[in-house]
């Protein structure tokens, strides 16, 4: 949910830029075209026709493969948008997006082909990603003392191997403090008073979510993690709601992927360009559905995650809750799966 001063504004920790690792993927390696008459590009040890080869000291690289990657990156940097699209099309890759995105996509395609021959990190990646985007009670202007209660709990289950949405969960939640939704809230989210009046309370809905996740064997048979659009959903909405419902904070939601950080670090863009609609636009996609519907927002976030995975981004946990505080998670730490979902105990 886009809350006041939330996903766009304050309250979200800024993590240092992280270097994303490529996802290994088996694909046929192909040769890049010659871009300029006076330059050569190396691809898989082959060179395009031209005159002078671009040289670099071997001491600059720990392995010759990185020299080849650097040379090819230089060639890609000199390609026009039309050339980038043509080459991406040749490799049967997505051709939509701004020029910088296209360059990043092509560079990562080549990089994956070279590095997958050296090592495979498939065992360290997640099998599933659970995308969650809450909707909560709100008022126009949101007074500082206004208490936000979760009124929609959606989960989109993304299979990272097939890059398909495999299943979805969605339930409305009955608020217990601000029981009457404001006109502003209903117009923003599309959620009606009747829908929340007929809904279960948050502890009941959370139990249904956990049972659904258990049926999917998440955390037992399959390695998974949570992904959100910003820090607000877990560090604010869920944290406040658990306090209101006298529940301990659920252990499976203590770490997550903030896709805004991942997107900004991977595509090297400022934080101002990591809003949901802007990320979609830069990747050449339009929003599909109703904005501020928790389920539709989650599905669109999943589309961004799929495109990032296709472009070679290794989505990994980058934020966590520790002692009630939002903290960043270093990208240098090993990839860890989220623990099996368990219903938290009520506070005494």
Short mmCIF file of C-alpha atoms in Angstrom, two decimals:
data_model
loop_
_atom_site.label_atom_id
_atom_site.label_comp_id
_atom_site.label_asym_id
_atom_site.label_seq_id
_atom_site.Cartn_x
_atom_site.Cartn_y
_atom_site.Cartn_z
CA UNK A 1 0.00 0.00 0.00
CA UNK A 2 1.16 3.54 -0.76
CA UNK A 3 0.89 5.08 2.69
CA UNK A 4 1.59 8.73 3.56
CA UNK A 5 5.32 9.33 3.88
CA UNK A 6 5.80 5.60 3.62
CA UNK A 7 6.97 3.87 0.49
CA UNK A 8 7.80 7.15 -1.17
CA UNK A 9 8.96 9.03 1.87
CA UNK A 10 10.36 8.81 5.36
CA UNK A 11 10.50 5.79 7.57
CA UNK A 12 12.46 3.63 5.13
CA UNK A 13 16.10 2.86 5.82
CA UNK A 14 18.53 3.52 3.01
CA UNK A 15 20.94 0.65 2.55
CA UNK A 16 24.33 1.04 0.90
CA UNK A 17 24.46 0.10 -2.76
CA UNK A 18 24.78 -3.63 -3.24
CA UNK A 19 26.42 -5.49 -6.08
CA UNK A 20 23.93 -8.07 -7.35
CA UNK A 21 25.31 -11.41 -8.49
CA UNK A 22 24.12 -12.99 -11.72
CA UNK A 23 21.71 -15.90 -11.67
CA UNK A 24 23.15 -18.96 -13.43
CA UNK A 25 21.13 -19.89 -16.45
CA UNK A 26 21.86 -22.38 -19.22
CA UNK A 27 21.68 -20.78 -22.63
CA UNK A 28 23.55 -20.89 -25.90
CA UNK A 29 26.39 -18.40 -26.14
CA UNK A 30 26.40 -16.25 -29.22
CA UNK A 31 28.62 -13.65 -30.81
CA UNK A 32 28.04 -9.90 -30.63
CA UNK A 33 28.10 -7.94 -33.86
CA UNK A 34 30.83 -5.52 -34.80
CA UNK A 35 29.78 -2.10 -33.55
CA UNK A 36 32.43 0.23 -34.93
CA UNK A 37 34.96 -0.20 -37.67
CA UNK A 38 37.89 0.69 -35.43
CA UNK A 39 36.90 -1.55 -32.51
CA UNK A 40 36.67 -5.24 -31.76
CA UNK A 41 34.42 -7.05 -29.33
CA UNK A 42 35.18 -10.40 -27.78
CA UNK A 43 32.35 -12.83 -27.15
CA UNK A 44 33.09 -16.38 -26.05
CA UNK A 45 36.66 -16.02 -27.22
CA UNK A 46 35.63 -14.89 -30.73
CA UNK A 47 36.21 -11.41 -32.06
CA UNK A 48 34.20 -9.31 -34.44
CA UNK A 49 35.85 -8.15 -37.63
CA UNK A 50 37.61 -4.84 -37.24
CA UNK A 51 41.04 -3.42 -36.78
CA UNK A 52 42.52 -2.82 -33.36
CA UNK A 53 41.81 -5.15 -30.44
CA UNK A 54 41.11 -3.47 -27.10
CA UNK A 55 43.79 -4.57 -24.66
CA UNK A 56 43.93 -4.59 -20.89
CA UNK A 57 46.57 -5.64 -18.43
CA UNK A 58 46.09 -9.19 -17.15
CA UNK A 59 46.83 -7.88 -13.68
CA UNK A 60 43.53 -5.99 -13.75
CA UNK A 61 41.57 -9.26 -13.56
CA UNK A 62 41.78 -12.31 -11.32
CA UNK A 63 40.51 -14.50 -14.15
CA UNK A 64 40.59 -14.05 -17.96
CA UNK A 65 36.81 -14.36 -18.07
CA UNK A 66 36.46 -10.93 -16.43
CA UNK A 67 38.64 -9.38 -19.11
CA UNK A 68 36.33 -10.79 -21.77
CA UNK A 69 33.28 -9.50 -19.90
CA UNK A 70 34.78 -6.02 -19.53
CA UNK A 71 35.60 -5.81 -23.24
CA UNK A 72 32.11 -6.90 -24.21
CA UNK A 73 30.57 -4.42 -21.77
CA UNK A 74 32.44 -1.65 -23.55
CA UNK A 75 31.02 -2.78 -26.87
CA UNK A 76 27.50 -2.89 -25.44
CA UNK A 77 27.91 0.63 -24.04
CA UNK A 78 28.50 1.91 -27.59
CA UNK A 79 25.42 0.25 -29.06
CA UNK A 80 22.40 2.32 -30.05
CA UNK A 81 18.98 1.52 -28.65
CA UNK A 82 18.01 -0.08 -31.97
CA UNK A 83 21.14 -2.28 -31.95
CA UNK A 84 20.47 -3.31 -28.37
CA UNK A 85 16.92 -4.32 -29.21
CA UNK A 86 18.04 -6.23 -32.28
CA UNK A 87 20.63 -8.20 -30.31
CA UNK A 88 18.23 -8.89 -27.44
CA UNK A 89 15.66 -10.11 -29.95
CA UNK A 90 18.27 -12.40 -31.49
CA UNK A 91 18.86 -13.94 -28.07
CA UNK A 92 15.07 -14.17 -27.55
CA UNK A 93 15.23 -11.76 -24.61
CA UNK A 94 12.78 -9.02 -23.63
CA UNK A 95 13.26 -5.89 -25.79
CA UNK A 96 11.15 -3.43 -23.80
CA UNK A 97 12.61 -0.81 -21.48
CA UNK A 98 14.72 2.35 -21.52
CA UNK A 99 18.22 2.20 -23.01
CA UNK A 100 20.05 1.76 -19.69
CA UNK A 101 17.81 -1.20 -18.83
CA UNK A 102 18.45 -2.76 -22.26
CA UNK A 103 22.21 -2.42 -21.80
CA UNK A 104 22.06 -3.98 -18.33
CA UNK A 105 19.96 -6.86 -19.70
CA UNK A 106 22.38 -7.65 -22.52
CA UNK A 107 25.45 -7.35 -20.29
CA UNK A 108 23.99 -9.73 -17.75
CA UNK A 109 22.97 -12.22 -20.42
CA UNK A 110 26.57 -12.46 -21.61
CA UNK A 111 27.98 -12.39 -18.09
CA UNK A 112 25.75 -15.31 -17.06
CA UNK A 113 26.99 -17.41 -19.96
CA UNK A 114 30.61 -16.93 -18.93
CA UNK A 115 30.24 -17.25 -15.17
CA UNK A 116 27.92 -20.23 -15.19
CA UNK A 117 30.81 -22.23 -16.61
CA UNK A 118 32.86 -21.36 -13.53
CA UNK A 119 30.37 -21.91 -10.76
CA UNK A 120 26.72 -22.67 -10.11
CA UNK A 121 24.80 -20.98 -7.34
CA UNK A 122 21.44 -22.55 -8.11
CA UNK A 123 21.41 -24.42 -4.80
CA UNK A 124 21.68 -21.10 -2.94
CA UNK A 125 18.71 -19.40 -4.59
CA UNK A 126 15.09 -19.40 -3.49
CA UNK A 127 12.55 -21.79 -4.97
CA UNK A 128 9.69 -19.40 -4.26
CA UNK A 129 9.18 -15.74 -3.51
CA UNK A 130 6.08 -14.59 -1.61
CA UNK A 131 5.11 -11.06 -2.67
CA UNK A 132 3.07 -9.23 -0.03
CA UNK A 133 1.56 -5.75 -0.31
CA UNK A 134 -0.84 -4.85 2.50
CA UNK A 135 -3.65 -2.33 2.35
CA UNK A 136 -4.51 -0.52 5.57
CA UNK A 137 -7.01 1.94 7.00
CA UNK A 138 -6.17 5.54 6.20
CA UNK A 139 -7.57 9.05 6.16
CA UNK A 140 -6.87 11.94 3.83
CA UNK A 141 -3.83 13.71 5.17
CA UNK A 142 -3.38 10.91 7.75
CA UNK A 143 -3.12 12.72 11.11
CA UNK A 144 0.05 11.77 13.03
CA UNK A 145 -1.96 9.93 15.68
CA UNK A 146 -3.98 7.88 13.17
CA UNK A 147 -3.61 4.13 13.71
CA UNK A 148 -3.28 2.07 10.52
CA UNK A 149 -4.90 -1.37 10.59
CA UNK A 150 -4.39 -3.98 7.88
CA UNK A 151 -7.59 -4.48 5.86
CA UNK A 152 -6.26 -6.59 2.96
CA UNK A 153 -3.73 -9.42 3.18
CA UNK A 154 -2.59 -10.64 -0.26
CA UNK A 155 0.20 -13.11 -1.07
CA UNK A 156 1.41 -13.85 -4.60
CA UNK A 157 3.50 -17.03 -4.90
CA UNK A 158 6.20 -16.70 -7.57
CA UNK A 159 8.07 -19.80 -8.74
CA UNK A 160 11.65 -18.65 -9.40
CA UNK A 161 12.38 -21.63 -11.64
CA UNK A 162 9.45 -21.21 -14.03
CA UNK A 163 9.15 -17.43 -13.41
CA UNK A 164 5.39 -17.91 -13.22
CA UNK A 165 2.87 -16.90 -10.57
CA UNK A 166 1.93 -20.33 -9.23
CA UNK A 167 -0.81 -19.35 -6.79
CA UNK A 168 -2.35 -16.42 -4.92
CA UNK A 169 -3.95 -15.82 -1.53
CA UNK A 170 -6.16 -12.88 -0.67
CA UNK A 171 -8.38 -12.06 2.30
CA UNK A 172 -9.89 -8.86 3.62
CA UNK A 173 -9.44 -8.09 7.31
CA UNK A 174 -11.91 -6.54 9.75
CA UNK A 175 -10.42 -3.54 11.58
CA UNK A 176 -11.14 -3.39 15.29
CA UNK A 177 -10.17 0.19 16.23
CA UNK A 178 -11.21 2.35 13.28
CA UNK A 179 -14.05 0.08 12.28
CA UNK A 180 -15.58 2.53 9.79
CA UNK A 181 -13.52 3.07 6.65
CA UNK A 182 -13.13 6.67 5.53
CA UNK A 183 -14.40 7.69 2.11
CA UNK A 184 -10.79 8.46 1.23
CA UNK A 185 -9.72 4.92 2.14
CA UNK A 186 -12.53 3.27 0.18
CA UNK A 187 -11.87 5.42 -2.90
CA UNK A 188 -8.12 4.78 -2.69
CA UNK A 189 -8.18 1.02 -2.17
CA UNK A 190 -11.52 0.04 -3.70
CA UNK A 191 -12.30 -1.88 -0.49
CA UNK A 192 -15.90 -1.44 0.74
CA UNK A 193 -17.27 -1.22 4.24
CA UNK A 194 -19.32 -4.36 3.63
CA UNK A 195 -16.20 -6.33 2.64
CA UNK A 196 -14.38 -5.56 5.89
CA UNK A 197 -17.52 -5.96 8.02
CA UNK A 198 -17.87 -9.53 6.74
CA UNK A 199 -14.14 -10.30 7.05
CA UNK A 200 -12.25 -12.14 9.80
CA UNK A 201 -10.03 -10.42 12.33
CA UNK A 202 -6.28 -10.17 11.69
CA UNK A 203 -5.26 -13.18 13.87
CA UNK A 204 -7.80 -15.34 12.03
CA UNK A 205 -6.57 -14.20 8.61
CA UNK A 206 -2.91 -14.63 9.60
CA UNK A 207 -3.69 -18.22 10.63
CA UNK A 208 -5.23 -18.84 7.18
CA UNK A 209 -2.16 -17.35 5.48
CA UNK A 210 0.16 -19.59 7.48
CA UNK A 211 -1.94 -22.69 6.78
CA UNK A 212 -1.87 -21.83 3.06
CA UNK A 213 1.91 -21.41 3.13
CA UNK A 214 2.30 -24.75 4.94
CA UNK A 215 0.27 -26.47 2.22
CA UNK A 216 2.81 -25.12 -0.26
CA UNK A 217 5.58 -26.69 1.85
CA UNK A 218 7.40 -23.38 2.13
CA UNK A 219 10.37 -23.54 4.45
CA UNK A 220 10.23 -27.34 4.60
CA UNK A 221 10.50 -28.78 1.11
CA UNK A 222 11.07 -25.48 -0.66
CA UNK A 223 13.36 -22.56 0.08
CA UNK A 224 11.48 -19.25 0.03
CA UNK A 225 11.52 -15.64 1.12
CA UNK A 226 9.19 -12.64 1.43
CA UNK A 227 9.36 -9.71 -1.01
CA UNK A 228 7.76 -6.29 -0.57
CA UNK A 229 7.60 -2.95 -2.35
CA UNK A 230 9.54 -0.91 0.20
CA UNK A 231 10.04 -1.28 3.95
CA UNK A 232 6.63 -0.04 5.09
CA UNK A 233 4.63 -3.28 4.85
CA UNK A 234 6.72 -5.29 7.32
CA UNK A 235 8.38 -2.64 9.46
CA UNK A 236 5.22 -0.54 9.98
CA UNK A 237 1.93 -2.16 8.97
CA UNK A 238 2.67 -5.69 10.19
CA UNK A 239 4.55 -4.51 13.25
CA UNK A 240 1.74 -2.15 14.34
CA UNK A 241 -0.96 -4.71 13.54
CA UNK A 242 0.72 -7.38 15.65
CA UNK A 243 0.84 -4.98 18.59
CA UNK A 244 -2.84 -4.11 18.15
CA UNK A 245 -3.77 -7.80 17.92
CA UNK A 246 -1.50 -8.65 20.88
CA UNK A 247 0.51 -11.04 18.72
CA UNK A 248 4.24 -11.54 18.71
CA UNK A 249 5.87 -10.57 15.44
CA UNK A 250 5.87 -13.69 13.16
CA UNK A 251 9.33 -15.17 12.66
CA UNK A 252 8.82 -15.87 8.95
CA UNK A 253 8.30 -12.13 8.31
CA UNK A 254 11.44 -10.90 10.09
CA UNK A 255 13.53 -10.80 6.89
CA UNK A 256 12.50 -9.82 3.39
CA UNK A 257 13.55 -8.49 0.01
CA UNK A 258 12.83 -4.79 -0.44
CA UNK A 259 12.50 -4.75 -4.23
CA UNK A 260 13.01 -1.00 -4.36
CA UNK A 261 16.51 -1.38 -2.96
CA UNK A 262 17.23 -4.33 -5.23
CA UNK A 263 15.97 -2.45 -8.29
CA UNK A 264 17.91 0.73 -7.46
CA UNK A 265 21.15 -1.13 -6.81
CA UNK A 266 20.84 -3.43 -9.83
CA UNK A 267 19.88 -0.84 -12.44
CA UNK A 268 21.92 1.92 -10.73
CA UNK A 269 19.06 4.41 -10.38
CA UNK A 270 18.28 6.84 -7.54
CA UNK A 271 15.65 6.10 -4.91
CA UNK A 272 13.24 8.57 -6.55
CA UNK A 273 12.98 6.21 -9.55
CA UNK A 274 11.99 3.13 -7.55
CA UNK A 275 8.27 3.75 -7.10
CA UNK A 276 6.09 0.93 -8.42
CA UNK A 277 4.71 2.74 -11.47
CA UNK A 278 8.13 4.17 -12.38
CA UNK A 279 9.84 0.79 -12.13
CA UNK A 280 7.19 -0.69 -14.43
CA UNK A 281 7.55 2.20 -16.88
CA UNK A 282 11.35 1.96 -17.01
CA UNK A 283 11.04 -1.77 -17.73
CA UNK A 284 8.62 -1.05 -20.56
CA UNK A 285 5.49 -2.26 -18.79
CA UNK A 286 2.16 -0.69 -17.82
CA UNK A 287 0.38 -1.22 -14.52
CA UNK A 288 -2.11 -4.07 -14.84
CA UNK A 289 -5.22 -3.83 -12.65
CA UNK A 290 -6.41 -1.36 -10.03
CA UNK A 291 -3.73 0.73 -8.27
CA UNK A 292 -3.81 0.35 -4.46
CA UNK A 293 -5.57 -2.99 -4.65
CA UNK A 294 -3.27 -5.11 -2.49
CA UNK A 295 -3.59 -8.14 -4.77
CA UNK A 296 -3.12 -6.17 -8.00
CA UNK A 297 -0.15 -4.30 -6.53
CA UNK A 298 1.39 -7.64 -5.50
CA UNK A 299 0.92 -9.10 -8.99
CA UNK A 300 2.58 -6.06 -10.57
CA UNK A 301 5.46 -6.26 -8.10
CA UNK A 302 5.83 -9.90 -9.14
CA UNK A 303 6.09 -8.79 -12.80
CA UNK A 304 8.99 -6.51 -11.84
CA UNK A 305 10.67 -9.33 -9.91
CA UNK A 306 10.35 -11.66 -12.91
CA UNK A 307 11.92 -9.09 -15.23
CA UNK A 308 14.78 -8.48 -12.81
CA UNK A 309 15.46 -12.22 -12.54
CA UNK A 310 15.41 -12.47 -16.34
CA UNK A 311 17.89 -9.59 -16.50
CA UNK A 312 20.31 -11.44 -14.22
CA UNK A 313 19.55 -9.93 -10.83
CA UNK A 314 19.96 -12.21 -7.83
CA UNK A 315 17.10 -11.14 -5.60
CA UNK A 316 18.11 -11.72 -2.01
CA UNK A 317 17.07 -10.59 1.47
CA UNK A 318 18.22 -7.03 2.13
CA UNK A 319 16.15 -5.91 5.15
CA UNK A 320 15.10 -7.32 8.50
CA UNK A 321 13.38 -6.53 11.78
CA UNK A 322 15.66 -6.87 14.80
CA UNK A 323 14.53 -5.99 18.31
CA UNK A 324 11.62 -4.08 16.81
CA UNK A 325 13.87 -1.97 14.57
CA UNK A 326 14.29 -1.93 10.79
CA UNK A 327 17.81 -2.86 9.71
CA UNK A 328 19.62 -3.53 6.44
CA UNK A 329 21.07 -6.95 5.59
CA UNK A 330 24.49 -7.13 3.95
CA UNK A 331 24.64 -8.61 0.45
CA UNK A 332 27.87 -10.39 1.44
CA UNK A 333 26.02 -12.74 3.78
CA UNK A 334 25.09 -16.23 2.54
CA UNK A 335 21.61 -16.62 1.07
CA UNK A 336 19.35 -18.06 3.76
CA UNK A 337 15.84 -19.36 3.36
CA UNK A 338 12.97 -18.08 5.50
CA UNK A 339 11.97 -20.39 8.36
CA UNK A 340 8.77 -22.46 8.02
CA UNK A 341 5.72 -20.31 8.78
CA UNK A 342 4.35 -20.72 12.30
CA UNK A 343 1.47 -18.92 14.01
CA UNK A 344 2.99 -16.52 16.55
CA UNK A 345 1.97 -16.69 20.20
CA UNK A 346 -0.25 -14.06 21.75
CA UNK A 347 1.45 -11.55 24.00
CA UNK A 348 0.87 -11.98 27.71
#
